[in-house]
XYZ file of C-alpha atoms in Angstrom:
381
model
C -17.741 11.000 -9.809
C -16.458 8.601 -12.472
C -13.877 10.282 -14.738
C -14.791 7.652 -17.479
C -18.554 8.368 -17.648
C -19.495 9.030 -21.293
C -21.044 12.432 -22.089
C -24.508 12.176 -23.712
C -24.348 11.859 -27.607
C -20.402 11.685 -27.656
C -18.551 8.465 -27.182
C -15.775 8.831 -24.546
C -12.244 8.310 -25.615
C -12.025 5.247 -23.201
C -14.493 3.483 -25.529
C -11.773 3.729 -28.198
C -8.672 3.213 -25.989
C -9.542 0.219 -23.838
C -6.180 -0.497 -22.423
C -3.268 1.528 -20.954
C -0.990 0.058 -23.585
C -3.188 1.519 -26.441
C -2.973 4.947 -24.711
C 0.756 4.783 -24.261
C 1.311 3.789 -27.768
C -0.779 6.649 -29.038
C 1.088 9.139 -26.908
C 4.382 7.666 -28.279
C 3.238 8.170 -31.821
C 2.167 11.673 -31.128
C 5.564 12.464 -29.702
C 7.371 10.869 -32.650
C 5.209 13.042 -35.064
C 5.802 16.149 -32.844
C 9.659 15.506 -32.925
C 9.576 15.106 -36.763
C 7.702 18.473 -37.063
C 10.340 20.150 -34.792
C 13.144 18.831 -36.914
C 11.382 19.994 -40.031
C 10.801 23.440 -38.761
C 14.505 23.768 -37.688
C 15.346 22.614 -41.192
C 13.052 25.234 -42.640
C 14.490 28.001 -40.600
C 18.031 27.122 -41.589
C 17.249 26.928 -45.180
C 14.703 29.656 -45.632
C 15.744 32.114 -42.988
C 19.528 31.427 -43.063
C 19.682 30.877 -39.431
C 22.365 28.880 -37.570
C 21.255 25.645 -36.196
C 21.374 26.978 -32.694
C 19.071 29.887 -33.586
C 16.793 27.561 -35.572
C 16.390 25.224 -32.568
C 15.851 28.255 -30.152
C 13.136 29.735 -32.382
C 11.391 26.337 -32.787
C 11.328 25.616 -28.930
C 10.160 29.029 -27.969
C 7.348 28.866 -30.573
C 6.051 25.429 -29.707
C 6.006 26.301 -25.944
C 4.116 29.504 -26.860
C 6.737 31.535 -25.047
C 7.776 33.709 -28.057
C 10.540 36.006 -26.694
C 10.627 37.781 -30.005
C 14.482 37.943 -30.167
C 14.289 35.881 -33.299
C 11.383 35.469 -35.869
C 10.729 34.289 -39.433
C 11.053 37.366 -41.834
C 10.590 35.698 -45.254
C 7.123 34.862 -46.488
C 8.209 31.141 -46.955
C 9.553 31.130 -43.408
C 6.496 32.659 -41.886
C 4.218 30.170 -43.788
C 6.365 27.272 -42.528
C 6.124 28.516 -38.968
C 2.367 28.991 -39.140
C 1.811 25.699 -40.613
C 4.245 23.524 -38.718
C 4.175 25.196 -35.303
C 0.973 27.097 -34.724
C -1.394 24.888 -36.649
C 0.167 21.453 -36.360
C 2.728 21.531 -33.634
C 0.661 23.296 -30.881
C -2.352 21.063 -31.712
C -0.147 18.027 -31.155
C 0.953 19.287 -27.924
C -2.593 19.770 -26.851
C -3.552 16.244 -28.000
C -0.489 14.761 -26.113
C -1.470 16.636 -22.833
C -5.112 15.569 -23.262
C -4.243 11.880 -23.824
C -1.738 11.969 -20.911
C -4.535 13.161 -18.508
C -6.726 10.454 -19.901
C -4.155 7.873 -19.260
C -3.591 9.095 -15.610
C -7.330 8.923 -14.942
C -7.478 5.562 -16.525
C -4.667 4.145 -14.494
C -5.938 5.602 -11.271
C -9.440 4.159 -11.972
C -7.928 0.675 -12.845
C -5.964 0.783 -9.811
C -8.875 1.643 -7.539
C -11.031 -1.257 -8.967
C -8.323 -3.768 -8.948
C -7.742 -4.096 -12.699
C -4.322 -2.684 -13.105
C -1.380 -4.916 -14.165
C 1.495 -4.426 -11.802
C 3.915 -6.762 -13.474
C 5.444 -7.640 -10.181
C 8.394 -10.084 -9.758
C 9.523 -12.101 -6.806
C 6.344 -11.093 -5.062
C 4.069 -12.933 -2.604
C 0.674 -13.662 -4.238
C -2.388 -14.290 -2.002
C -5.218 -15.854 -3.908
C -8.755 -15.517 -2.432
C -9.963 -13.442 0.585
C -11.463 -14.952 3.840
C -15.114 -14.836 3.839
C -15.249 -12.940 7.256
C -12.706 -10.533 8.385
C -10.625 -10.695 5.350
C -9.175 -7.074 5.772
C -8.202 -7.723 9.421
C -6.593 -11.060 8.403
C -4.630 -9.484 5.490
C -3.511 -6.598 7.819
C -2.192 -8.911 10.436
C -0.583 -11.246 7.815
C 1.247 -8.227 6.232
C 2.330 -6.686 9.553
C 3.735 -9.955 10.736
C 5.525 -10.601 7.402
C 7.052 -7.272 7.284
C 8.476 -7.798 10.890
C 10.934 -10.203 9.280
C 13.987 -8.566 7.634
C 13.940 -10.888 4.657
C 10.379 -9.914 3.623
C 10.453 -6.270 4.793
C 10.333 -4.959 1.261
C 8.786 -7.992 -0.589
C 5.946 -6.907 -2.896
C 2.526 -8.484 -1.923
C -0.427 -8.794 -4.297
C -4.004 -10.053 -3.686
C -5.939 -11.902 -6.250
C -9.627 -11.999 -5.203
C -13.057 -11.212 -6.331
C -13.661 -9.299 -3.200
C -12.955 -5.484 -2.826
C -14.670 -4.969 -6.238
C -15.160 -1.269 -5.624
C -11.627 -0.582 -4.109
C -9.072 -2.112 -1.852
C -9.569 -1.163 1.817
C -7.423 1.927 2.640
C -5.853 0.141 5.524
C -4.297 -2.441 3.101
C -3.366 0.192 0.580
C -1.471 2.192 3.207
C 0.613 -1.141 3.796
C 1.634 -1.158 0.144
C -0.584 -4.133 -0.753
C -1.583 -4.334 -4.386
C -4.814 -5.808 -5.641
C -6.176 -7.376 -8.721
C -9.831 -8.266 -9.052
C -10.154 -11.826 -10.448
C -10.177 -15.493 -9.649
C -7.414 -18.001 -9.168
C -9.282 -20.433 -11.522
C -9.040 -17.979 -14.511
C -5.924 -18.084 -16.631
C -6.214 -14.598 -17.728
C -6.355 -13.280 -14.107
C -3.384 -15.518 -13.192
C -1.486 -14.003 -16.063
C -2.549 -10.537 -14.885
C -0.896 -11.069 -11.527
C 2.333 -12.400 -13.140
C 1.918 -15.688 -11.296
C 4.946 -17.315 -13.129
C 7.200 -14.655 -11.508
C 5.837 -14.976 -7.881
C 8.150 -16.042 -5.188
C 5.377 -17.628 -3.119
C 1.835 -18.371 -3.801
C -0.668 -18.670 -1.088
C -4.103 -20.136 -1.703
C -6.570 -19.373 1.035
C -9.811 -21.173 1.727
C -12.648 -18.775 0.752
C -14.813 -20.046 3.684
C -13.015 -21.839 6.611
C -16.284 -23.378 7.662
C -17.430 -24.711 4.245
C -15.643 -27.743 2.916
C -16.854 -26.900 -0.635
C -14.247 -24.264 -0.527
C -11.697 -27.115 -1.089
C -13.170 -27.442 -4.719
C -12.191 -23.982 -5.679
C -8.792 -24.546 -4.009
C -8.191 -27.644 -6.086
C -9.200 -25.956 -9.285
C -6.775 -23.113 -8.569
C -3.933 -25.471 -7.554
C -4.752 -27.664 -10.696
C -4.279 -24.636 -12.939
C -0.903 -23.738 -11.228
C 0.416 -27.439 -11.448
C -0.115 -27.212 -15.249
C 2.569 -24.606 -15.211
C 4.810 -26.393 -12.604
C 4.068 -23.726 -10.022
C 2.474 -25.980 -7.404
C 5.678 -26.362 -5.511
C 5.603 -22.655 -4.652
C 2.067 -23.028 -3.277
C 1.019 -22.961 0.373
C -2.638 -24.278 0.469
C -5.362 -24.049 2.976
C -7.608 -27.177 3.145
C -10.789 -27.300 5.169
C -11.511 -30.924 5.164
C -8.559 -33.164 6.102
C -9.922 -35.814 3.829
C -9.028 -33.692 0.840
C -5.411 -33.191 1.792
C -4.238 -36.234 -0.219
C -5.910 -34.722 -3.401
C -4.034 -31.444 -2.925
C -0.741 -33.358 -2.106
C -0.856 -35.106 -5.257
C -0.779 -32.000 -7.082
C 2.589 -31.071 -5.520
C 1.695 -28.356 -3.029
C 4.648 -27.195 -0.858
C 2.547 -27.143 2.268
C -1.086 -27.862 3.151
C -2.627 -26.232 6.219
C -5.899 -25.984 8.063
C -7.376 -22.367 7.942
C -6.545 -20.640 11.139
C -8.143 -17.070 10.686
C -6.897 -15.839 14.001
C -3.274 -16.821 13.474
C -1.881 -16.041 9.953
C 1.594 -16.525 11.509
C 1.390 -20.199 10.628
C 1.488 -19.350 6.869
C 4.332 -16.937 7.512
C 6.224 -19.599 9.285
C 5.707 -21.823 6.119
C 7.355 -18.970 4.145
C 10.243 -18.134 6.532
C 10.976 -21.737 7.838
C 9.380 -24.276 5.726
C 8.185 -27.260 7.852
C 7.701 -25.386 11.013
C 4.078 -24.678 10.124
C 3.421 -28.302 10.713
C 4.585 -28.081 14.372
C 2.439 -24.938 14.910
C -0.500 -26.520 13.231
C -0.309 -29.617 15.499
C -0.267 -27.249 18.516
C -3.712 -26.188 17.634
C -5.181 -29.725 17.863
C -5.223 -32.562 20.347
C -4.043 -34.946 17.681
C -0.508 -36.232 16.936
C 1.905 -33.867 18.821
C 0.289 -31.505 21.286
C 1.518 -29.666 24.381
C 0.543 -31.064 27.785
C 1.004 -29.476 31.182
C 2.333 -31.652 33.980
C 2.060 -30.521 37.668
C 5.535 -31.640 38.563
C 7.806 -29.549 40.785
C 11.400 -29.474 39.646
C 14.343 -28.056 41.601
C 18.040 -28.144 41.633
C 18.263 -28.720 37.856
C 18.934 -26.518 34.801
C 16.750 -26.589 31.822
C 19.030 -28.616 29.520
C 18.920 -31.401 32.169
C 15.169 -31.535 32.150
C 15.145 -31.654 28.330
C 17.680 -34.537 28.273
C 15.765 -36.461 31.050
C 12.493 -36.398 29.035
C 14.124 -37.148 25.663
C 16.134 -40.116 27.029
C 12.929 -41.569 28.559
C 11.238 -41.025 25.142
C 8.463 -38.979 26.892
C 8.402 -35.949 24.745
C 10.134 -32.482 24.472
C 10.121 -29.984 27.279
C 8.874 -26.564 25.842
C 8.470 -24.243 28.893
C 7.971 -24.294 32.618
C 5.701 -22.411 35.146
C 7.352 -20.861 38.101
C 5.766 -20.331 41.555
C 4.564 -16.846 40.562
C 2.625 -18.497 37.756
C 4.737 -16.999 34.951
C 5.246 -19.156 32.037
C 8.929 -19.259 30.921
C 9.232 -20.159 27.270
C 12.429 -21.637 25.825
C 14.581 -20.803 28.777
C 18.342 -20.574 28.700
C 19.751 -24.112 28.754
C 22.192 -23.639 31.601
C 19.692 -21.488 33.782
C 18.734 -23.183 37.021
C 15.021 -23.420 37.487
C 12.519 -23.671 40.187
C 9.201 -24.803 38.564
C 5.839 -26.021 39.828
C 4.838 -27.360 36.420
C 6.416 -28.026 33.075
C 4.826 -28.014 29.619
C 5.852 -30.857 27.300
C 5.262 -31.566 23.700
C 3.944 -35.243 23.663
C 2.496 -37.798 21.358
C -1.200 -38.268 21.737
C -1.047 -41.864 21.642
C 1.672 -42.293 24.152
C 0.959 -39.478 26.560
C 2.923 -39.851 29.777
C 1.525 -39.530 33.393
C 2.898 -37.186 35.936
C 4.378 -40.069 37.652
C 6.306 -40.990 34.480
C 7.803 -37.496 34.361
C 8.844 -37.531 37.931
C 10.439 -40.953 37.371
C 12.294 -39.940 34.320
C 13.721 -36.921 36.171
C 14.773 -38.937 39.129
C 16.482 -41.515 36.944
C 18.333 -38.811 35.169
C 19.456 -37.307 38.480
C 20.655 -40.791 39.564
C 22.554 -41.381 36.305
C 24.238 -37.994 36.563
C 25.184 -38.507 40.111
C 26.790 -41.844 39.228
C 28.578 -40.317 36.330
C 30.021 -37.437 38.541
C 31.159 -40.040 41.153
C 32.923 -42.186 38.536
C 34.614 -38.986 37.023
C 35.853 -37.965 40.490
C 37.093 -41.616 41.190
C 38.964 -41.588 37.938
C 40.587 -38.291 38.621
C 42.055 -39.656 41.943
C 43.700 -42.587 40.146
C-alpha cells in the first residue's frame, strides 16, 4: 500500500510538501511557535496567578502533555482563559500538527529511500554509476563483499547511481549497507544528488559489456565529471579498446575492460592503483600473459628460479606445479622446490620455448657454481 496515495476529493499533504526539506522546515516552524506559546503561558501564570517561575513552568508542561496532575491550576478568570486559549485550543492543536507532520515525514523518507530518491549527503564514499545489464545484483554483492574484506574499506560508504532498481534496491544489497539513488550519470541533478564532488572514488560501469554503444554513455558521464575536475577519481569500463584513447583524454584514473565475473580487478584499482593493469592482462593473450612450461626443476629454491629467468629476460616466474599437481603460487623465496612445471609471466611477442627456460636455469646454475668456487678460493688466500 502506498502511504502517499491521495484520498478521493482531498489533496494529500505530499502534494503540498514535495521535499523532506519543506517538511522539516514546517516542523521547525511549528516547534518555534509552540515554544513561544509555552513561554507566553508561563508568563501569564506568573503575572495573572502570582505563581513562581517553577510552578508556572510545571503547570504549563503538565497541561500541554495532557497529564494534568491537578496539584496546580489557574484560579482567576484571566488565568483560566489564558490556559484555555494558549494550551487547550492552540498548544495541543500544535502538538497534534507536529506529530502528524513528523509521521508524514517518516513515511515520505521511507518511501524515498525505497524508490531510490533520497539524498544521503555522503562524504568520502565510493560511487558506482550504472548497473550491469545482466546479473547486476550478484555483481554488486561480490564487489561489496570483496571490498569489505580490505580493512581500509571496511566501513567506507557505498552508493549506486542507476536507473535500475526503480521499485526498490534488492534486499541483499540493502543488508550490505549499500545506498541507492535512482538516476543517471549523465544528469547533473542526479550527480549532485549523490554528492559526487565528495566521492572518494567514482566507478563508471559499462551498462552492457557486450554492446560497444555502452561506451557512448560512459563517455558522456566521464565528460560531465571532467567538467568538474573529477575524472582523476574515476575508474572506467570500456567495451571497445578503440575507445580507450577517447576516455584517456578526459583524464580517467584507470580504464578497464568489463569483467563481470571478476569485480576484484576494479577493487585492485582502488586499493593498489596500477595493479589492475597486470590483472587485466592476465585475462587476455595479448601483451603480458601467464604461460605454463613443462620443465622439471630440482635442487633450487624459488628465488634462484626467479633470478634465472629475469637475467635471461624470459619473464617473471609466478608459480610452480609440484608432482602432486598442486599449484604453488608465490612461494617463499628461500624454499627449495621440486617442480614438474612452472608458470611464467611472459611477453606475447617474445614468448620463450621450454628449451629456453631449461637453458636459462642451467646457465644460472653454472654461474652460481663458479661464484661459489671463486668465493671458496678467495677465502683460502
